[in-house]
């Protein structure tokens, strides 16, 4: 890499940070003024709530991306580093992929800083009284936050720009840099989460809102659940965006080798997303559980009241995510020439998945016209709309996805261990048993009182996890040293699979926007729940239709900005592609 | 993958016709369920079914080819196949046309209500509701209050909500839209709610708009502009609390902690 190319790349983050600094400096005087504080203003000349909504969601989208990518990119880098001795070519490929994912970071990081600065400026100028209170309450964290932010910035650029220099014996230094980047990034997110969750579930203050304990204000009831939820969701989000980037590069690839590598990158991104998505519903329940425990009003608002229909939309969107990811995985079988026996099973999975999601998305109370309404729960749909059938559906969907993955592993391979036949039979019998137990527990829970029902749903999850651990252990042993009849032909994935990856990226950004609206809207007429009331002209909760339009607009803006960021990062030229011959492809599979 | 040219021509049930049949049969089955499944839910289900069919067709390249080949005339094909193709080509615009017509034709039905089981109420409103000390702790509820609540319930509420509190009072079948009187024995009603919320629902929160609920207001607060002559002065505040305590004690539920 020449000096000029480096210099070209480096102005961007510097410019971004300089602009962020200027904006923060511009908002500083608002804090320092001793004049009486106004309640509201309209600095953006449009509805301030709308302006803050757009800025906050864009900032969150970019922040989620730049926080998540270093996590799995580092994991991939470490994976490659560990295999360097026994398989240098394989290690080079993993290093290439991690670097390719990290390539998206610098420009996206500048946009995170810029959108954050806009958000800060808008908040301080549009909601002076609220922000004066937040500053008074969280003063010290407002000082610490930029320090960690700067540390994150330094380590991000160090990690990214020293990639080629710190190879070989010095790779461990690079790994440490990546680790520190992730630690600082996570701290930055945790601090910002403290402010956001304080507004939902304030702690550490007296009834008038005066600060008693900063520790309790930070570690308020909603803090840790949101930390966990965002950490996992960010990885899903970042992985799907990386997969979409890989899809784009696949579609525009000029050589077979390039296509093969980006096919592999897209596959990896989708796999990471699918794996983390499995945990998200439970992280969501944990967050919701804490909110309900904090105030019953949240429970009523979110689940029975004004936002209850939002969760039906969420269920449909999540279904699209899972079905899309599964569809991509099934299409992946086309890459393996000897996969005909596995492909024969796919229609059965398809029916199971669609039927499962029909149950999962069935509303308990429905939107019915006067002709359709019976005034009661529908005898059939009312039963399907309850927690127990939905738990059966969602857990069995996870079983189907897991079995799809097992079949993908098996495609084109012949086990050589002497107990292969018995082992396969035991493995399938255990999976069938797992599905039966999940079904049985669900049926038992359906007829049991609510407290027992909640316990049976926890047991269903435990059976699922236990079943996966045991059968996957058997599968690993079964396929040890398995004979490969046909290697995965990376780069032969149909183009429609790549469009699915792009669709999934759009869907996850949209879903994140929708849930951002739910989290913020659940406070209803409060800036800080129960303490500072929203008395602005735009205090009313937007309708679902209005929210959907705003969320769609935010998603489009995000993709335009991200596209520009990616285009800028592409200006820096491309690394030499690692070798990806037949043997290497087989190893990657 | 094997792709035999002309496979579509020899297949007695070509892929597009099979797909259309699955969609049509699913639609007819959903439409024939009684009581009727609301249009919104049928739309949701059909969306999933169509998605499943599209996934099935596009999972294999050969299937995609078979799907499109059906729409091209093959030399020497039989009359049955030709009829099927013409039927499919006629069906698609007819369905699209009917859908367009159905979405714009005039109807006299009230707007579809997205029913909220527990209407959202601001925390500020709930905070103004003070639970009397004698109603606060379920363990301290007095039998006399519950007995008084029962008398009031039987005289005023049971006609709709039922003697057994199951929402099956003699007047209940008269309420059809958007929902029948609440069944308090259902775990989704009072068991999920706090005392101030139930009080709000009983005294002022029943009637949200003209299509939402027929539940009257039962207590008129001093200066309440929305008090009507129908039932608003039937209960005093204490009487409303006695009825609420009776609901909980009789169903065995306890109010959710605030």
PDB file of N, CA and C in Angstrom, chain A residues 142-202:
ATOM      1  N   UNK A 142     -21.366  11.685  31.389  1.00  0.00           N
ATOM      2  CA  UNK A 142     -21.212  12.499  30.179  1.00  0.00           C
ATOM      3  C   UNK A 142     -19.746  12.844  29.950  1.00  0.00           C
ATOM      4  N   UNK A 143     -18.951  12.822  31.040  1.00  0.00           N
ATOM      5  CA  UNK A 143     -17.518  13.093  30.913  1.00  0.00           C
ATOM      6  C   UNK A 143     -16.773  11.809  30.522  1.00  0.00           C
ATOM      7  N   UNK A 144     -17.162  10.704  31.151  1.00  0.00           N
ATOM      8  CA  UNK A 144     -16.449   9.438  30.896  1.00  0.00           C
ATOM      9  C   UNK A 144     -16.718   8.933  29.474  1.00  0.00           C
ATOM     10  N   UNK A 145     -17.965   9.120  29.043  1.00  0.00           N
ATOM     11  CA  UNK A 145     -18.379   8.585  27.740  1.00  0.00           C
ATOM     12  C   UNK A 145     -17.429   8.979  26.608  1.00  0.00           C
ATOM     13  N   UNK A 146     -17.147  10.308  26.444  1.00  0.00           N
ATOM     14  CA  UNK A 146     -16.253  10.669  25.332  1.00  0.00           C
ATOM     15  C   UNK A 146     -14.866  10.038  25.461  1.00  0.00           C
ATOM     16  N   UNK A 147     -14.420   9.835  26.707  1.00  0.00           N
ATOM     17  CA  UNK A 147     -13.089   9.225  26.874  1.00  0.00           C
ATOM     18  C   UNK A 147     -13.064   7.821  26.287  1.00  0.00           C
ATOM     19  N   UNK A 148     -14.073   7.035  26.635  1.00  0.00           N
ATOM     20  CA  UNK A 148     -14.129   5.674  26.092  1.00  0.00           C
ATOM     21  C   UNK A 148     -14.352   5.704  24.582  1.00  0.00           C
ATOM     22  N   UNK A 149     -15.120   6.706  24.166  1.00  0.00           N
ATOM     23  CA  UNK A 149     -15.393   6.846  22.738  1.00  0.00           C
ATOM     24  C   UNK A 149     -14.089   7.100  21.974  1.00  0.00           C
ATOM     25  N   UNK A 150     -13.270   7.985  22.550  1.00  0.00           N
ATOM     26  CA  UNK A 150     -11.985   8.279  21.914  1.00  0.00           C
ATOM     27  C   UNK A 150     -11.108   7.022  21.928  1.00  0.00           C
ATOM     28  N   UNK A 151     -11.109   6.303  23.064  1.00  0.00           N
ATOM     29  CA  UNK A 151     -10.315   5.075  23.154  1.00  0.00           C
ATOM     30  C   UNK A 151     -10.777   4.074  22.094  1.00  0.00           C
ATOM     31  N   UNK A 152     -12.107   3.956  21.948  1.00  0.00           N
ATOM     32  CA  UNK A 152     -12.644   3.042  20.937  1.00  0.00           C
ATOM     33  C   UNK A 152     -12.169   3.457  19.540  1.00  0.00           C
ATOM     34  N   UNK A 153     -12.227   4.789  19.294  1.00  0.00           N
ATOM     35  CA  UNK A 153     -11.812   5.317  17.994  1.00  0.00           C
ATOM     36  C   UNK A 153     -10.359   4.946  17.711  1.00  0.00           C
ATOM     37  N   UNK A 154      -9.495   5.227  18.704  1.00  0.00           N
ATOM     38  CA  UNK A 154      -8.061   4.974  18.511  1.00  0.00           C
ATOM     39  C   UNK A 154      -7.831   3.494  18.205  1.00  0.00           C
ATOM     40  N   UNK A 155      -8.463   2.628  18.981  1.00  0.00           N
ATOM     41  CA  UNK A 155      -8.200   1.202  18.784  1.00  0.00           C
ATOM     42  C   UNK A 155      -8.837   0.678  17.503  1.00  0.00           C
ATOM     43  N   UNK A 156      -9.940   1.296  17.107  1.00  0.00           N
ATOM     44  CA  UNK A 156     -10.541   0.859  15.850  1.00  0.00           C
ATOM     45  C   UNK A 156      -9.604   1.126  14.682  1.00  0.00           C
ATOM     46  N   UNK A 157      -9.073   2.346  14.647  1.00  0.00           N
ATOM     47  CA  UNK A 157      -8.202   2.672  13.527  1.00  0.00           C
ATOM     48  C   UNK A 157      -6.880   1.915  13.627  1.00  0.00           C
ATOM     49  N   UNK A 158      -6.377   1.755  14.868  1.00  0.00           N
ATOM     50  CA  UNK A 158      -5.133   0.978  15.031  1.00  0.00           C
ATOM     51  C   UNK A 158      -5.351  -0.450  14.529  1.00  0.00           C
ATOM     52  N   UNK A 159      -6.449  -1.042  14.965  1.00  0.00           N
ATOM     53  CA  UNK A 159      -6.748  -2.426  14.583  1.00  0.00           C
ATOM     54  C   UNK A 159      -6.857  -2.554  13.074  1.00  0.00           C
ATOM     55  N   UNK A 160      -7.562  -1.589  12.492  1.00  0.00           N
ATOM     56  CA  UNK A 160      -7.804  -1.688  11.056  1.00  0.00           C
ATOM     57  C   UNK A 160      -6.531  -1.431  10.243  1.00  0.00           C
ATOM     58  N   UNK A 161      -5.820  -0.353  10.583  1.00  0.00           N
ATOM     59  CA  UNK A 161      -4.707   0.050   9.732  1.00  0.00           C
ATOM     60  C   UNK A 161      -3.420  -0.735   9.978  1.00  0.00           C
ATOM     61  N   UNK A 162      -3.344  -1.461  11.107  1.00  0.00           N
ATOM     62  CA  UNK A 162      -2.126  -2.250  11.332  1.00  0.00           C
ATOM     63  C   UNK A 162      -2.299  -3.696  10.861  1.00  0.00           C
ATOM     64  N   UNK A 163      -3.432  -3.944  10.221  1.00  0.00           N
ATOM     65  CA  UNK A 163      -3.758  -5.327   9.855  1.00  0.00           C
ATOM     66  C   UNK A 163      -2.630  -6.018   9.089  1.00  0.00           C
ATOM     67  N   UNK A 164      -2.145  -5.362   8.026  1.00  0.00           N
ATOM     68  CA  UNK A 164      -1.128  -6.018   7.201  1.00  0.00           C
ATOM     69  C   UNK A 164       0.243  -6.026   7.867  1.00  0.00           C
ATOM     70  N   UNK A 165       0.493  -5.022   8.728  1.00  0.00           N
ATOM     71  CA  UNK A 165       1.809  -4.956   9.373  1.00  0.00           C
ATOM     72  C   UNK A 165       1.945  -5.996  10.477  1.00  0.00           C
ATOM     73  N   UNK A 166       0.865  -6.144  11.257  1.00  0.00           N
ATOM     74  CA  UNK A 166       0.960  -7.058  12.406  1.00  0.00           C
ATOM     75  C   UNK A 166       0.513  -8.460  12.005  1.00  0.00           C
ATOM     76  N   UNK A 167       1.265  -9.063  11.156  1.00  0.00           N
ATOM     77  CA  UNK A 167       0.987 -10.447  10.769  1.00  0.00           C
ATOM     78  C   UNK A 167       2.084 -11.346  11.326  1.00  0.00           C
ATOM     79  N   UNK A 168       1.943 -12.626  11.125  1.00  0.00           N
ATOM     80  CA  UNK A 168       2.995 -13.572  11.537  1.00  0.00           C
ATOM     81  C   UNK A 168       3.171 -13.598  13.042  1.00  0.00           C
ATOM     82  N   UNK A 169       4.413 -13.438  13.498  1.00  0.00           N
ATOM     83  CA  UNK A 169       4.696 -13.522  14.936  1.00  0.00           C
ATOM     84  C   UNK A 169       4.031 -12.411  15.739  1.00  0.00           C
ATOM     85  N   UNK A 170       3.724 -11.319  15.046  1.00  0.00           N
ATOM     86  CA  UNK A 170       3.134 -10.187  15.784  1.00  0.00           C
ATOM     87  C   UNK A 170       1.602 -10.178  15.720  1.00  0.00           C
ATOM     88  N   UNK A 171       1.036 -11.244  15.231  1.00  0.00           N
ATOM     89  CA  UNK A 171      -0.421 -11.304  15.098  1.00  0.00           C
ATOM     90  C   UNK A 171      -1.108 -11.135  16.456  1.00  0.00           C
ATOM     91  N   UNK A 172      -0.494 -11.668  17.489  1.00  0.00           N
ATOM     92  CA  UNK A 172      -1.138 -11.598  18.812  1.00  0.00           C
ATOM     93  C   UNK A 172      -1.337 -10.148  19.261  1.00  0.00           C
ATOM     94  N   UNK A 173      -0.401  -9.260  18.846  1.00  0.00           N
ATOM     95  CA  UNK A 173      -0.557  -7.838  19.197  1.00  0.00           C
ATOM     96  C   UNK A 173      -1.839  -7.311  18.528  1.00  0.00           C
ATOM     97  N   UNK A 174      -2.023  -7.742  17.278  1.00  0.00           N
ATOM     98  CA  UNK A 174      -3.199  -7.297  16.543  1.00  0.00           C
ATOM     99  C   UNK A 174      -4.484  -7.798  17.211  1.00  0.00           C
ATOM    100  N   UNK A 175      -4.421  -9.041  17.681  1.00  0.00           N
ATOM    101  CA  UNK A 175      -5.591  -9.613  18.356  1.00  0.00           C
ATOM    102  C   UNK A 175      -5.892  -8.818  19.626  1.00  0.00           C
ATOM    103  N   UNK A 176      -4.838  -8.451  20.365  1.00  0.00           N
ATOM    104  CA  UNK A 176      -5.040  -7.674  21.600  1.00  0.00           C
ATOM    105  C   UNK A 176      -5.679  -6.318  21.261  1.00  0.00           C
ATOM    106  N   UNK A 177      -5.205  -5.707  20.162  1.00  0.00           N
ATOM    107  CA  UNK A 177      -5.808  -4.428  19.747  1.00  0.00           C
ATOM    108  C   UNK A 177      -7.305  -4.610  19.488  1.00  0.00           C
ATOM    109  N   UNK A 178      -7.645  -5.683  18.787  1.00  0.00           N
ATOM    110  CA  UNK A 178      -9.053  -5.960  18.483  1.00  0.00           C
ATOM    111  C   UNK A 178      -9.860  -6.207  19.742  1.00  0.00           C
ATOM    112  N   UNK A 179      -9.243  -6.891  20.679  1.00  0.00           N
ATOM    113  CA  UNK A 179      -9.925  -7.181  21.941  1.00  0.00           C
ATOM    114  C   UNK A 179     -10.221  -5.886  22.696  1.00  0.00           C
ATOM    115  N   UNK A 180      -9.211  -5.001  22.756  1.00  0.00           N
ATOM    116  CA  UNK A 180      -9.406  -3.721  23.454  1.00  0.00           C
ATOM    117  C   UNK A 180     -10.474  -2.891  22.748  1.00  0.00           C
ATOM    118  N   UNK A 181     -10.458  -2.920  21.425  1.00  0.00           N
ATOM    119  CA  UNK A 181     -11.486  -2.201  20.666  1.00  0.00           C
ATOM    120  C   UNK A 181     -12.875  -2.690  21.088  1.00  0.00           C
ATOM    121  N   UNK A 182     -13.020  -4.009  21.184  1.00  0.00           N
ATOM    122  CA  UNK A 182     -14.324  -4.558  21.544  1.00  0.00           C
ATOM    123  C   UNK A 182     -14.711  -4.201  22.972  1.00  0.00           C
ATOM    124  N   UNK A 183     -13.748  -4.211  23.859  1.00  0.00           N
ATOM    125  CA  UNK A 183     -14.044  -3.873  25.257  1.00  0.00           C
ATOM    126  C   UNK A 183     -14.500  -2.413  25.350  1.00  0.00           C
ATOM    127  N   UNK A 184     -13.742  -1.515  24.716  1.00  0.00           N
ATOM    128  CA  UNK A 184     -14.118  -0.093  24.792  1.00  0.00           C
ATOM    129  C   UNK A 184     -15.455   0.157  24.094  1.00  0.00           C
ATOM    130  N   UNK A 185     -15.654  -0.500  22.961  1.00  0.00           N
ATOM    131  CA  UNK A 185     -16.918  -0.331  22.238  1.00  0.00           C
ATOM    132  C   UNK A 185     -18.096  -0.773  23.086  1.00  0.00           C
ATOM    133  N   UNK A 186     -17.933  -1.908  23.775  1.00  0.00           N
ATOM    134  CA  UNK A 186     -19.025  -2.409  24.615  1.00  0.00           C
ATOM    135  C   UNK A 186     -19.294  -1.451  25.775  1.00  0.00           C
ATOM    136  N   UNK A 187     -18.232  -0.903  26.348  1.00  0.00           N
ATOM    137  CA  UNK A 187     -18.429   0.049  27.454  1.00  0.00           C
ATOM    138  C   UNK A 187     -19.191   1.279  26.960  1.00  0.00           C
ATOM    139  N   UNK A 188     -18.802   1.769  25.778  1.00  0.00           N
ATOM    140  CA  UNK A 188     -19.495   2.936  25.219  1.00  0.00           C
ATOM    141  C   UNK A 188     -20.988   2.642  25.091  1.00  0.00           C
ATOM    142  N   UNK A 189     -21.311   1.453  24.569  1.00  0.00           N
ATOM    143  CA  UNK A 189     -22.721   1.114  24.399  1.00  0.00           C
ATOM    144  C   UNK A 189     -23.418   0.999  25.757  1.00  0.00           C
ATOM    145  N   UNK A 190     -22.753   0.379  26.706  1.00  0.00           N
ATOM    146  CA  UNK A 190     -23.365   0.206  28.026  1.00  0.00           C
ATOM    147  C   UNK A 190     -23.671   1.563  28.677  1.00  0.00           C
ATOM    148  N   UNK A 191     -22.754   2.524  28.495  1.00  0.00           N
ATOM    149  CA  UNK A 191     -23.003   3.853  29.093  1.00  0.00           C
ATOM    150  C   UNK A 191     -24.235   4.485  28.442  1.00  0.00           C
ATOM    151  N   UNK A 192     -24.274   4.457  27.114  1.00  0.00           N
ATOM    152  CA  UNK A 192     -25.424   5.063  26.417  1.00  0.00           C
ATOM    153  C   UNK A 192     -26.717   4.321  26.774  1.00  0.00           C
ATOM    154  N   UNK A 193     -26.612   3.013  26.965  1.00  0.00           N
ATOM    155  CA  UNK A 193     -27.798   2.244  27.361  1.00  0.00           C
ATOM    156  C   UNK A 193     -28.312   2.688  28.730  1.00  0.00           C
ATOM    157  N   UNK A 194     -27.390   3.109  29.600  1.00  0.00           N
ATOM    158  CA  UNK A 194     -27.815   3.565  30.934  1.00  0.00           C
ATOM    159  C   UNK A 194     -28.736   4.776  30.802  1.00  0.00           C
ATOM    160  N   UNK A 195     -28.379   5.710  29.910  1.00  0.00           N
ATOM    161  CA  UNK A 195     -29.243   6.894  29.731  1.00  0.00           C
ATOM    162  C   UNK A 195     -30.600   6.481  29.163  1.00  0.00           C
ATOM    163  N   UNK A 196     -30.554   5.633  28.139  1.00  0.00           N
ATOM    164  CA  UNK A 196     -31.812   5.243  27.470  1.00  0.00           C
ATOM    165  C   UNK A 196     -32.719   4.470  28.431  1.00  0.00           C
ATOM    166  N   UNK A 197     -32.132   3.576  29.216  1.00  0.00           N
ATOM    167  CA  UNK A 197     -32.984   2.778  30.106  1.00  0.00           C
ATOM    168  C   UNK A 197     -33.420   3.579  31.325  1.00  0.00           C
ATOM    169  N   UNK A 198     -32.591   4.545  31.741  1.00  0.00           N
ATOM    170  CA  UNK A 198     -33.026   5.403  32.847  1.00  0.00           C
ATOM    171  C   UNK A 198     -34.327   6.112  32.468  1.00  0.00           C
ATOM    172  N   UNK A 199     -34.426   6.522  31.210  1.00  0.00           N
ATOM    173  CA  UNK A 199     -35.652   7.207  30.773  1.00  0.00           C
ATOM    174  C   UNK A 199     -36.861   6.265  30.819  1.00  0.00           C
ATOM    175  N   UNK A 200     -36.609   4.953  30.728  1.00  0.00           N
ATOM    176  CA  UNK A 200     -37.717   3.992  30.786  1.00  0.00           C
ATOM    177  C   UNK A 200     -37.983   3.520  32.211  1.00  0.00           C
ATOM    178  N   UNK A 201     -36.922   3.167  32.918  1.00  0.00           N
ATOM    179  CA  UNK A 201     -37.082   2.592  34.262  1.00  0.00           C
ATOM    180  C   UNK A 201     -36.146   3.320  35.225  1.00  0.00           C
ATOM    181  N   UNK A 202     -36.464   4.588  35.519  1.00  0.00           N
ATOM    182  CA  UNK A 202     -35.515   5.365  36.332  1.00  0.00           C
ATOM    183  C   UNK A 202     -35.247   4.735  37.699  1.00  0.00           C
TER     184      UNK A 202
END
